[in-house]
Amino acid sequence: MTTARDTVLARIRAALTDIPGHAETGTPARGYLAAHVPGGPAALLDLLAENLADYRAHVHRTTAGALPAMLARLLADRGTRVLVTPPGLPPDWLALATVERLPDDGSLTAHTLESVDSVITGCALAIAETGTIVLDTGPGQGRRLLTLVPDHHICVVRADQVLASVPQALPLLDPGRPQTWISGPSATSDIELDRVEGVHGPRTLEVCILD
Amino acid sequence: MSGAYLGMPAFPEAAKTSTKNEQLRANLTHATHTIRDKRAAAVGELDDWAQLRQAGKEIKDNTLARLDHYLLQAEAAVQAAGGTVHWATDAAEANRIVADLVHAKGESEVVKVKSMATQEIGLNEALAAEGITAYETDLAELIVQLGDDLPSHILVPAIHKNRGEIRDIFAEAMGRWGRPAPDGLTDRPADLAEAARLHLREKFLRAKVAVSGANFLIAETGTLVVVESEGNGRMCLTLPETLISVVGIEKVIPTWRDLEVFLQLLPRSSTAERMNPYTSTWTGTTDRDGPQEFHLVLLDNGRTATLADEVGRQALRCIRCSACLNVCPVYERAGGHAYGSPYPGPIGAILTPQLRGLQSELEASLPYASTLCGACYEVCPVAIDIPEVLVHLREQVAEQVEGHRVERAAMKAATWLLDHPAALTAAERAATRTRALHPKRLPLPGPAKAWSDTRDLPALPAEPFRDWWKKNRKDGSR
Ligand code: SF4
């Protein structure tokens, strides 16, 4: 019996008889730029901050030393009572925070996460030109639903994680891991093109960039 | 959704109705102009846009030239990562596969993230016939579904509805589908979004099966990519136990690296953003993270027939950014519904007749639903020469469709354009601006080639007459 697979493949081959030997038309020209900004590290951090803020993320600049105090303040300002933490989060980050912590051991359900106030994570890398942070479920980032269900996400980006562009970022990412690229909080413009933050996913995204 | 595209009137009749709808036209004009201007700014930020566009075009062409090879590679990679791959020759087969998978899970509802492929095959209706309810979770799709309506734009499907109408739809219909709208719901967009959030979250937390499409399928790794704004995509791709993705066979690209081209081209062309708020990628299943069962349905449904047409196959490069809709003077006035398929505007005018064949007056009239002004080609991030394909399809209509029907379809569409001076003026103006890009001779293949080879197209004037008249007439001369 001919399967749908056989049929589709046969149709494709029949459709391409004008292309001799199914040769590709050559290697695609990649005359585009590897990045669009001259990337001094300080300039990249500024650009990342600017572009994230442009998408209405709350951006904070600080240093590794001052991070614990900043996180404690951000959580207090938000009124967070319960905070979800992924495995592998650097313990000193929350040294000064007084909130109740709910560490994810892989068993937290979406229902449980519905009732927590905030989640804090690191990231795999960030892209300055587009104002994007990328999570790949590595250490300190956790499963995908951790940064999806709670309404408030704090993400910490180290200076050495910031790349200029998408072409620079992709080779560093492993396609075998599920990835979430985030450029500002959830947004919609479906109602009369008015931009509204947060239909689904966290409505508030705070990014702490460490110099 | 009870509205169906099939059996809709041909473009000219549908266009006649929608151009009379002042509200629709005002909404569309506002939307298309806003997005169009923002897009130009976002594209202007990149000095290498022309090179990116060329790379996008070549990557897609290369893939299409060896589509069988890349699909087999993708299939093997998805299977190696723990996914199951199904092939569907047409809509009925694809719908059957999805319904069987949902039945096998013992479920009677699924959540869906906006997918044009599933709209194209009428999946929601097919599932409904099997006793399965499909919940659309994109805000605009929700508005359309609750309002028992059809999407009218690729990117902003409910652009034909105003906030007041949306409020009324939510207040009236949400309760019938699940969690009712809050009492005293206002028409503020933030309140409407909040109502949608609450209504849908209940469904996300309950759903065991999700259905998605995908923007890209990467052959070398078997990775799927969904690009979105709201997070409903992430919800569908993360929370349910089973994920079924229905993906057109033209969505495959060879390598992970190729994303560097498309993730630059797509957001800027589509929503005019440097990057869309959320992009999700997944490769098969991941232990204890996300769906534990993943099914990929590879859909033909007319794509191989399109591939067989040497001129028309370039339509398969389309990455569904909707830039061509927003610059099209005809779309702006006719609206998305007039095109009678999930693919409206210029891309719809070439894709729909190719996917479905020239079976009815609708398909036969679509290649005439254009002034050939060339604006769609100019903005297309993968350089699809839509005017070229339109001309080519007109020729096919002339050859294949019996006399009466084709004349009726073509004449009506052409007359419609002539009857709408505003559409025509805008088209002329756009054409003038893009004059340098216009070919001197139409590259017509087949029997028309001899004709076109010996005739130069009349050069377009530097300025349309009407503009010249307006500028040069003396004050008070009218
Ligand atoms: S034809 Fe080009 S411009 Fe139109 S939706 Fe497709 S990719 Fe975008």
XYZ file of C-alpha atoms and ligand atoms in Angstrom:
697
model
C 0.000 0.000 0.000
C 1.280 3.443 -0.827
C 1.595 5.572 2.225
C 0.986 9.304 2.400
C 4.715 9.670 2.943
C 5.501 7.871 -0.330
C 2.897 9.911 -2.157
C 4.186 13.257 -0.932
C 7.803 12.362 -1.634
C 6.927 11.101 -5.108
C 4.989 14.267 -5.828
C 7.939 16.382 -4.727
C 10.338 14.479 -6.947
C 7.963 14.770 -9.894
C 7.567 18.491 -9.250
C 11.288 19.099 -9.379
C 12.179 17.421 -12.661
C 13.169 20.789 -14.126
C 16.002 21.044 -11.595
C 18.709 18.730 -12.936
C 19.867 16.167 -10.393
C 18.022 18.021 -7.665
C 21.047 20.265 -7.363
C 20.761 23.188 -5.052
C 21.222 26.514 -6.739
C 24.516 26.917 -4.879
C 25.480 27.826 -1.342
C 23.286 30.679 -0.184
C 25.037 34.026 -0.279
C 25.623 35.198 3.262
C 26.704 38.714 2.484
C 24.910 40.124 5.518
C 26.658 41.501 8.563
C 27.598 39.458 11.624
C 26.500 42.393 13.779
C 25.226 45.919 13.280
C 26.899 47.666 16.179
C 30.550 48.218 16.871
C 30.642 46.116 19.987
C 32.609 47.581 22.847
C 31.335 45.665 25.897
C 30.057 48.801 27.637
C 28.215 49.965 24.526
C 26.589 46.550 24.202
C 25.252 46.675 27.751
C 23.819 50.130 27.119
C 22.182 48.968 23.924
C 20.706 45.876 25.582
C 19.296 48.020 28.369
C 17.862 50.517 25.917
C 16.241 47.933 23.674
C 14.761 45.937 26.548
C 13.313 49.119 28.022
C 11.906 49.991 24.621
C 9.791 46.833 24.944
C 8.717 47.867 28.426
C 10.868 45.559 30.446
C 12.037 47.174 33.689
C 15.802 47.341 33.401
C 18.162 47.711 36.347
C 21.916 48.206 36.112
C 24.007 46.990 38.984
C 27.095 45.005 39.935
C 27.485 41.445 41.160
C 28.305 42.797 44.633
C 25.224 44.963 44.841
C 22.857 42.396 43.301
C 21.627 40.733 46.543
C 20.549 44.074 47.969
C 18.863 45.029 44.712
C 16.966 41.743 44.484
C 15.812 42.060 48.077
C 14.509 45.530 47.283
C 12.807 44.543 44.024
C 10.982 41.677 45.743
C 9.943 43.888 48.639
C 8.729 46.636 46.287
C 6.660 44.124 44.430
C 5.209 42.737 47.656
C 6.352 39.236 46.768
C 5.585 36.653 49.390
C 6.366 33.432 47.551
C 9.275 33.223 45.111
C 10.009 30.259 42.837
C 13.654 29.413 42.303
C 15.121 27.059 39.693
C 17.850 24.543 40.507
C 21.357 25.917 40.123
C 20.534 29.516 41.011
C 23.619 31.130 42.631
C 22.715 31.055 46.363
C 24.296 34.429 47.137
C 21.846 36.233 44.842
C 19.089 35.838 47.408
C 21.278 36.224 50.487
C 19.382 39.310 51.612
C 15.871 38.449 50.456
C 13.334 37.647 53.154
C 10.632 36.089 50.979
C 9.395 32.513 51.213
C 11.224 30.395 48.639
C 9.743 27.596 46.632
C 12.594 25.703 44.961
C 11.550 23.718 41.896
C 12.568 20.092 42.153
C 10.897 19.243 38.852
C 7.525 18.496 40.400
C 5.865 21.904 40.725
C 2.690 21.991 38.671
C 1.216 24.856 36.696
C -1.556 25.049 39.282
C 0.974 25.587 42.068
C 2.852 28.153 40.026
C -0.381 30.065 39.479
C -0.389 30.996 43.133
C 3.214 32.201 43.464
C 4.130 35.841 43.105
C 7.475 35.857 41.359
C 10.192 33.794 39.731
C 13.871 34.607 39.467
C 16.269 33.145 36.914
C 19.562 33.695 35.163
C 19.789 33.263 31.399
C 21.855 31.485 28.740
C 22.769 34.705 26.951
C 21.357 38.030 25.837
C 21.307 39.806 22.476
C 21.863 43.553 22.571
C 20.712 44.530 19.077
C 17.288 43.041 19.525
C 16.825 43.418 23.287
C 16.433 39.690 23.811
C 17.266 37.328 26.677
C 17.500 33.627 25.901
C 16.700 30.879 28.389
C 17.716 27.319 27.535
C 16.685 25.523 30.756
C 20.324 25.377 31.873
C 21.464 25.878 35.493
C 19.704 28.751 37.204
C 16.966 28.887 34.550
C 14.728 25.951 35.253
C 11.942 24.340 33.320
C 10.015 26.350 30.774
C 6.866 26.688 32.834
C 8.681 28.417 35.702
C 9.089 31.610 33.673
C 5.696 31.296 32.035
C 3.018 30.910 34.679
C 3.999 33.403 37.429
C 3.101 37.017 36.674
C 6.469 38.509 37.619
C 9.842 37.403 36.233
C 13.194 38.752 37.372
C 16.075 37.779 35.105
C 19.734 38.403 35.851
C 22.152 38.930 32.950
C 25.924 38.989 33.444
C 28.018 41.267 31.230
C 29.909 38.316 29.773
C 26.618 36.800 28.579
C 25.774 39.722 26.300
C 26.276 39.261 22.547
C 25.753 41.866 19.883
C 23.522 40.049 17.432
C 21.445 37.026 16.498
C 24.217 35.636 14.216
C 26.637 35.814 17.148
C 24.216 34.177 19.559
C 23.012 31.168 17.576
C 26.289 29.197 17.468
C 26.450 29.359 21.268
C 23.011 27.821 21.702
C 22.270 24.095 21.629
C 19.174 23.355 19.499
C 18.746 20.124 21.428
C 17.587 22.087 24.469
C 14.206 23.796 24.487
C 14.713 27.548 24.260
C 12.658 30.565 25.128
C 13.709 33.877 23.654
C 12.179 36.812 25.503
C 12.126 40.396 24.232
C 10.158 42.358 26.783
C 7.042 41.062 28.497
C 4.110 39.397 26.772
C 2.310 41.909 24.593
C -0.605 42.196 22.215
C -1.693 44.823 19.741
C -4.806 42.999 18.648
C -7.296 45.564 19.880
C -7.177 48.583 17.614
C -3.373 48.251 17.518
C -3.106 49.514 21.111
C -0.180 47.749 22.731
C -1.151 45.997 25.974
C 1.406 44.175 28.109
C 0.697 40.699 29.278
C -2.097 38.636 27.938
C -0.408 35.396 28.924
C 2.915 34.873 30.536
C 4.532 37.282 32.988
C 3.139 40.779 32.694
C 6.137 42.264 34.409
C 9.673 41.457 33.289
C 12.541 42.909 35.301
C 16.043 42.484 33.945
C 19.068 43.092 36.169
C 22.164 43.693 34.067
C 25.428 43.205 35.936
C 28.274 45.449 34.797
C -16.284 28.507 14.309
C -19.097 28.004 11.885
C -17.888 30.432 9.242
C -16.109 28.638 6.444
C -14.083 30.001 3.602
C -15.222 27.472 1.053
C -18.146 28.529 -1.021
C -17.485 32.169 -0.371
C -18.280 34.509 -3.233
C -15.566 35.371 -5.724
C -13.292 38.271 -4.917
C -15.219 40.987 -6.763
C -18.530 40.283 -5.073
C -16.981 39.944 -1.648
C -14.958 43.072 -2.240
C -18.088 44.954 -3.220
C -19.621 44.197 0.151
C -16.563 44.973 2.197
C -15.729 48.237 0.483
C -19.188 49.466 1.443
C -18.307 48.815 5.072
C -16.879 52.193 6.075
C -15.812 50.971 9.497
C -13.857 48.081 8.083
C -12.107 50.308 5.612
C -11.216 52.869 8.242
C -9.815 50.169 10.547
C -7.861 48.588 7.765
C -6.447 51.848 6.514
C -5.320 52.778 9.999
C -3.807 49.355 10.640
C -2.033 48.918 7.359
C -0.572 52.428 7.350
C 0.591 52.215 10.960
C 2.290 48.860 10.521
C 3.680 49.842 7.147
C 5.391 52.964 8.478
C 6.766 51.174 11.526
C 8.062 48.383 9.343
C 9.950 50.782 7.113
C 11.663 52.229 10.191
C 12.544 48.801 11.609
C 13.958 47.663 8.284
C 15.811 50.960 7.880
C 17.827 50.153 11.004
C 19.646 47.368 9.191
C 22.171 48.395 6.560
C 22.382 44.862 5.255
C 18.663 44.350 4.631
C 19.221 43.665 0.925
C 21.784 40.966 1.738
C 19.559 39.393 4.387
C 16.692 39.333 1.928
C 18.864 37.742 -0.712
C 20.052 35.110 1.772
C 16.467 34.393 2.838
C 15.428 33.941 -0.763
C 18.360 31.675 -1.599
C 18.048 29.508 1.508
C 14.377 28.925 0.748
C 15.032 28.238 -2.935
C 17.786 25.788 -2.103
C 15.517 23.997 0.312
C 12.689 23.780 -2.183
C 15.094 22.410 -4.803
C 15.803 19.437 -2.540
C 12.646 19.401 -0.502
C 12.439 15.603 -0.356
C 15.948 15.406 1.062
C 15.340 18.016 3.761
C 11.995 16.559 4.804
C 13.541 13.139 5.249
C 16.367 14.670 7.243
C 13.881 16.541 9.432
C 11.798 13.410 9.899
C 14.806 11.397 11.080
C 15.901 14.170 13.447
C 12.446 14.570 14.999
C 12.171 10.810 15.516
C 15.645 10.647 17.035
C 14.563 13.333 19.519
C 11.539 11.331 20.612
C 8.856 12.761 18.318
C 6.512 10.976 15.916
C 6.165 12.127 12.318
C 2.994 11.798 10.223
C 2.529 12.720 6.585
C -0.694 14.074 5.113
C -1.370 14.464 1.404
C -4.405 16.666 1.928
C -6.628 18.416 4.442
C -8.826 15.398 5.119
C -5.841 13.208 5.931
C -4.296 15.789 8.225
C -7.569 16.320 10.066
C -8.030 12.568 10.418
C -4.550 12.194 11.936
C -5.125 14.960 14.485
C -8.592 13.725 15.448
C -7.299 10.181 15.935
C -4.456 11.413 18.126
C -6.857 13.396 20.302
C -9.252 10.440 20.565
C -6.352 8.179 21.487
C -5.681 10.418 24.481
C -9.338 10.138 25.460
C -9.752 13.910 25.220
C -12.595 15.994 23.853
C -10.926 19.416 23.820
C -7.652 20.928 22.663
C -6.041 24.342 23.000
C -4.649 25.896 19.858
C -2.108 28.537 19.060
C -2.867 30.490 15.915
C -1.888 28.484 12.894
C -2.672 29.291 9.316
C -2.080 25.719 8.228
C -4.853 24.458 10.514
C -7.154 27.218 9.282
C -6.362 26.226 5.742
C -7.415 22.629 6.365
C -10.472 23.573 8.432
C -9.199 21.634 11.431
C -11.528 23.208 13.983
C -14.609 22.257 11.989
C -13.282 18.755 11.366
C -12.578 18.265 15.062
C -16.012 19.619 15.973
C -17.554 16.976 13.729
C -15.690 14.408 15.829
C -16.963 15.856 19.084
C -13.712 17.655 19.880
C -13.728 21.353 20.774
C -10.707 23.364 19.668
C -10.086 26.539 21.678
C -8.220 29.296 19.890
C -5.937 31.046 22.361
C -4.506 33.975 20.427
C -6.395 37.063 21.593
C -7.463 38.008 18.096
C -8.390 34.435 17.235
C -10.405 34.259 20.435
C -12.305 37.379 19.382
C -12.927 35.852 15.983
C -13.963 32.495 17.432
C -16.286 33.906 20.088
C -17.793 36.228 17.493
C -18.379 33.300 15.135
C -16.392 35.173 12.535
C -13.412 34.745 10.214
C -9.912 36.232 10.519
C -9.241 39.103 8.122
C -5.508 39.724 8.423
C -2.564 37.362 8.888
C -1.059 39.344 11.724
C -4.004 41.119 13.316
C -6.872 38.756 12.481
C -9.543 40.755 14.301
C -8.562 44.136 12.938
C -12.066 44.528 11.553
C -13.488 44.677 15.100
C -13.484 47.759 17.329
C -13.008 47.718 21.079
C -16.719 48.224 21.686
C -17.618 45.285 19.488
C -14.986 43.170 21.214
C -16.393 44.067 24.621
C -19.858 43.016 23.497
C -18.580 39.728 22.081
C -16.704 38.906 25.293
C -19.618 39.840 27.547
C -22.047 37.853 25.455
C -20.061 34.741 24.469
C -17.322 33.990 27.004
C -19.716 32.338 29.424
C -20.847 29.887 26.779
C -17.254 28.771 26.167
C -15.966 28.688 29.737
C -15.174 31.324 32.301
C -17.523 34.281 31.712
C -16.285 37.835 31.280
C -16.036 39.824 34.524
C -19.112 41.890 35.409
C -19.010 45.452 34.198
C -16.328 44.724 31.585
C -15.243 47.992 29.946
C -13.899 48.452 26.445
C -10.405 49.464 27.607
C -7.894 47.256 25.763
C -6.126 46.413 29.052
C -9.405 45.220 30.599
C -10.293 43.226 27.530
C -6.860 41.588 27.567
C -7.274 40.791 31.268
C -10.657 39.161 30.606
C -9.042 37.054 27.884
C -6.179 36.143 30.215
C -8.531 34.823 32.890
C -10.824 33.087 30.429
C -7.961 31.309 28.699
C -5.819 30.478 31.687
C -8.532 28.156 32.908
C -8.250 26.331 29.588
C -4.447 26.216 29.548
C -4.321 24.683 33.005
C -6.863 22.051 32.087
C -5.793 21.103 28.569
C -4.080 17.780 27.979
C -3.568 18.253 24.238
C -2.394 21.292 22.281
C -2.278 21.922 18.543
C 0.165 24.355 16.979
C 1.697 25.252 13.673
C 5.318 26.323 13.333
C 7.186 29.123 11.644
C 10.202 26.964 10.887
C 11.249 23.329 10.970
C 15.007 22.814 10.998
C 16.073 19.777 9.004
C 19.478 19.110 10.542
C 18.233 19.126 14.132
C 14.482 18.465 13.896
C 13.864 21.676 15.834
C 10.559 23.520 15.529
C 10.266 27.251 16.002
C 7.234 29.342 16.955
C 7.440 33.115 16.910
C 4.759 35.056 18.813
C 3.895 37.995 21.047
C 1.327 37.055 23.617
C 2.636 33.938 25.304
C -0.346 31.786 24.369
C 2.085 29.947 22.123
C 4.369 29.262 25.060
C 1.370 28.072 27.070
C 0.339 25.598 24.371
C 3.900 24.446 23.727
C 4.688 23.960 27.414
C 1.744 22.978 29.584
C -0.197 20.167 27.842
C 1.018 16.571 27.944
C 0.672 16.075 24.213
C 1.629 18.518 21.472
C 0.553 18.113 17.856
C 2.142 20.469 15.327
C 0.671 20.719 11.842
C 3.337 22.100 9.548
C 3.320 22.759 5.804
C 6.158 20.976 4.040
C 7.501 24.316 2.794
C 8.345 25.414 6.343
C 11.535 23.380 6.471
C 14.911 25.149 6.446
C 18.222 23.300 6.353
C 20.233 24.408 9.363
C 20.088 25.919 12.826
C 22.345 28.668 11.504
C 19.727 29.629 8.909
C 17.632 31.015 11.727
C 20.049 33.938 11.891
C 18.582 35.114 8.614
C 14.904 34.484 9.308
C 14.896 35.724 12.893
C 16.151 39.023 11.519
C 13.824 39.156 8.517
C 10.574 38.015 10.095
C 9.981 40.256 13.150
C 10.953 43.439 11.379
C 8.791 42.641 8.349
C 5.895 41.448 10.403
C 5.296 43.472 13.556
C 8.078 45.978 12.825
C 9.863 44.929 15.981
C 13.560 44.212 16.379
C 12.450 40.904 17.809
C 9.029 39.569 18.698
C 8.397 39.185 22.441
C 8.580 35.392 22.487
C 10.298 32.781 20.359
C 10.090 29.136 21.404
C 12.163 26.308 19.986
C 11.763 22.636 20.777
C 13.315 19.451 19.513
C 11.227 16.338 20.061
C 10.484 15.900 23.749
C 12.518 16.830 26.798
C 12.501 14.758 29.944
C 10.102 16.232 32.525
C 9.984 19.584 30.766
C 7.098 20.374 28.454
C 4.936 17.888 26.515
C 5.995 14.285 26.924
C 4.457 13.291 23.606
C 5.122 15.185 20.377
C 3.574 14.628 16.959
C 4.574 16.424 13.787
C 2.096 16.329 10.909
C 3.761 17.237 7.607
C 1.152 18.722 5.308
C 1.088 18.773 1.515
C -2.446 19.929 0.590
C -1.546 21.533 -2.731
C 2.024 22.493 -1.911
C 3.578 19.896 -4.201
C 1.342 21.095 -7.037
C 2.583 24.611 -6.364
C 6.147 23.317 -6.325
C 5.659 21.855 -9.777
C 5.055 25.303 -11.267
C 8.424 26.825 -12.116
C 7.165 30.384 -11.851
C 4.612 29.927 -9.089
C 6.733 27.847 -6.715
C 8.380 30.945 -5.294
C 5.169 31.494 -3.324
C 6.377 28.624 -1.118
C 9.186 30.860 0.131
C 6.586 32.899 2.040
C 7.291 33.253 5.768
C 3.811 34.723 6.457
C 5.019 38.077 7.672
C 2.041 39.962 6.174
C 4.145 42.896 4.969
C 2.627 42.550 1.505
C -0.900 42.978 2.884
C -0.024 46.234 4.545
C 1.248 47.879 1.382
C -1.431 46.603 -0.962
C -3.902 49.291 -2.059
C -6.404 46.628 -3.066
C -6.239 44.756 0.243
C -6.605 48.015 2.100
C -9.960 48.576 0.484
C -11.243 45.076 -0.006
C -10.337 43.615 3.386
C -9.137 40.127 4.193
C -12.451 38.307 3.888
C -12.762 39.156 0.213
C -9.929 36.766 -0.636
C -11.887 33.754 0.559
C -9.034 31.936 2.306
C -6.803 32.208 5.378
C -4.218 33.813 3.102
C -5.456 37.266 2.167
C -3.843 40.107 0.285
C -1.204 39.735 -2.413
C 0.213 36.476 -1.101
C -3.315 35.068 -0.895
C -3.966 36.121 -4.464
C -1.165 33.848 -5.649
C -1.119 31.147 -2.986
C -4.798 30.266 -2.793
C -5.313 29.551 -6.516
C -2.132 27.487 -6.516
C -2.940 25.443 -3.425
C -6.524 24.797 -4.425
C -6.281 24.862 -8.194
C -8.523 27.033 -10.346
C -11.592 25.141 -9.298
C -14.099 27.903 -8.899
C -14.734 31.493 -9.795
C -13.098 32.618 -6.567
C -9.745 31.080 -7.387
C -9.986 32.209 -10.998
C -10.673 35.794 -9.961
C -7.868 36.128 -7.395
C -5.025 36.654 -9.895
C -6.960 39.695 -11.084
C -7.353 41.160 -7.600
C -4.319 43.351 -8.049
C -3.162 46.417 -9.899
C 0.333 44.935 -10.365
C 1.816 47.998 -8.704
C 4.758 46.036 -7.371
C 4.686 47.303 -3.783
C 4.234 43.755 -2.443
C 7.376 42.565 -4.178
C 9.342 45.485 -2.860
C 8.565 44.761 0.797
C 8.661 40.975 0.674
C 11.539 39.802 2.916
C 12.118 36.737 0.747
C 11.721 38.627 -2.532
C 8.693 36.792 -3.887
C 7.871 38.448 -7.185
C 4.132 38.444 -6.607
C 3.304 40.511 -9.731
C 5.220 38.036 -11.868
C 3.246 35.128 -10.425
C -0.029 37.020 -10.793
C 0.590 37.562 -14.483
C 1.596 33.934 -14.861
C -1.574 32.765 -13.125
C -3.756 35.016 -15.258
C -2.350 33.216 -18.209
C -3.242 29.871 -16.662
C -6.732 31.068 -15.941
C -7.062 32.089 -19.565
C -5.856 28.661 -20.698
C -7.569 26.383 -18.253
C -10.834 27.846 -17.200
C -13.691 27.652 -19.651
C -14.433 30.853 -21.451
C -17.456 32.227 -19.725
C -16.361 31.636 -16.217
C -12.918 33.126 -16.635
C -14.179 36.188 -18.394
C -16.749 36.783 -15.747
C -14.193 36.398 -12.958
C -11.507 38.460 -14.607
C -13.743 41.202 -15.882
C -15.446 41.622 -12.568
C -12.189 41.936 -10.663
C -10.792 44.364 -13.222
C -13.994 46.368 -13.264
C -13.973 46.435 -9.509
C -10.558 48.038 -9.544
C -11.582 50.582 -12.148
C -14.683 51.338 -10.125
C -12.573 52.205 -7.118
C -10.473 55.166 -8.148
C -8.962 55.431 -4.691
C -7.491 51.956 -4.943
C -6.203 52.713 -8.361
C -4.640 56.043 -7.443
C -2.821 54.531 -4.517
C -1.619 51.760 -6.751
C -0.367 54.144 -9.390
C 1.428 56.207 -6.830
C 3.084 53.188 -5.289
C 4.023 51.987 -8.724
C 5.668 55.255 -9.543
C 7.746 55.134 -6.424
C 9.021 51.661 -7.211
C 9.525 52.362 -10.871
C 13.211 51.537 -10.891
C 12.364 48.012 -9.821
C 9.913 47.277 -12.583
C 11.005 44.959 -15.327
C 10.891 46.405 -18.804
C 9.433 43.209 -20.102
C 7.174 40.836 -18.349
C 9.000 37.555 -17.997
C 6.131 35.455 -19.263
C 6.846 31.810 -19.910
C 5.031 29.518 -22.317
C 2.946 30.762 -25.185
C 2.883 34.310 -23.890
C 6.632 34.530 -23.985
C 6.763 35.331 -27.677
C 4.281 38.073 -27.065
C 6.030 39.619 -24.105
C 9.459 39.348 -25.664
C 8.488 41.618 -28.453
C 6.689 44.206 -26.434
C 8.118 46.637 -23.955
C 5.822 47.604 -21.155
C 4.830 51.229 -21.334
C 7.109 53.171 -19.006
C 5.360 54.446 -15.911
C 5.156 58.203 -15.697
C 7.360 59.797 -13.045
C 4.260 61.058 -11.326
C 0.724 59.816 -11.669
C -1.447 62.219 -13.586
C -3.827 62.739 -10.713
C -1.028 63.784 -8.375
C 0.337 66.127 -10.986
C -3.094 67.655 -11.503
C -3.635 68.197 -7.794
C -0.274 69.856 -7.371
C -0.398 72.005 -10.462
C -3.944 73.186 -10.693
C -4.442 76.764 -9.598
C -6.090 77.335 -6.250
C -9.820 77.503 -6.582
C -9.757 76.030 -10.050
C -12.223 73.421 -8.914
S 4.627 37.001 0.391
Fe 6.437 37.954 1.297
S 5.630 39.851 2.184
Fe 3.844 38.546 1.821
S 3.506 37.447 3.730
Fe 4.825 36.146 2.459
S 6.911 36.656 3.056
Fe 5.613 38.302 3.816
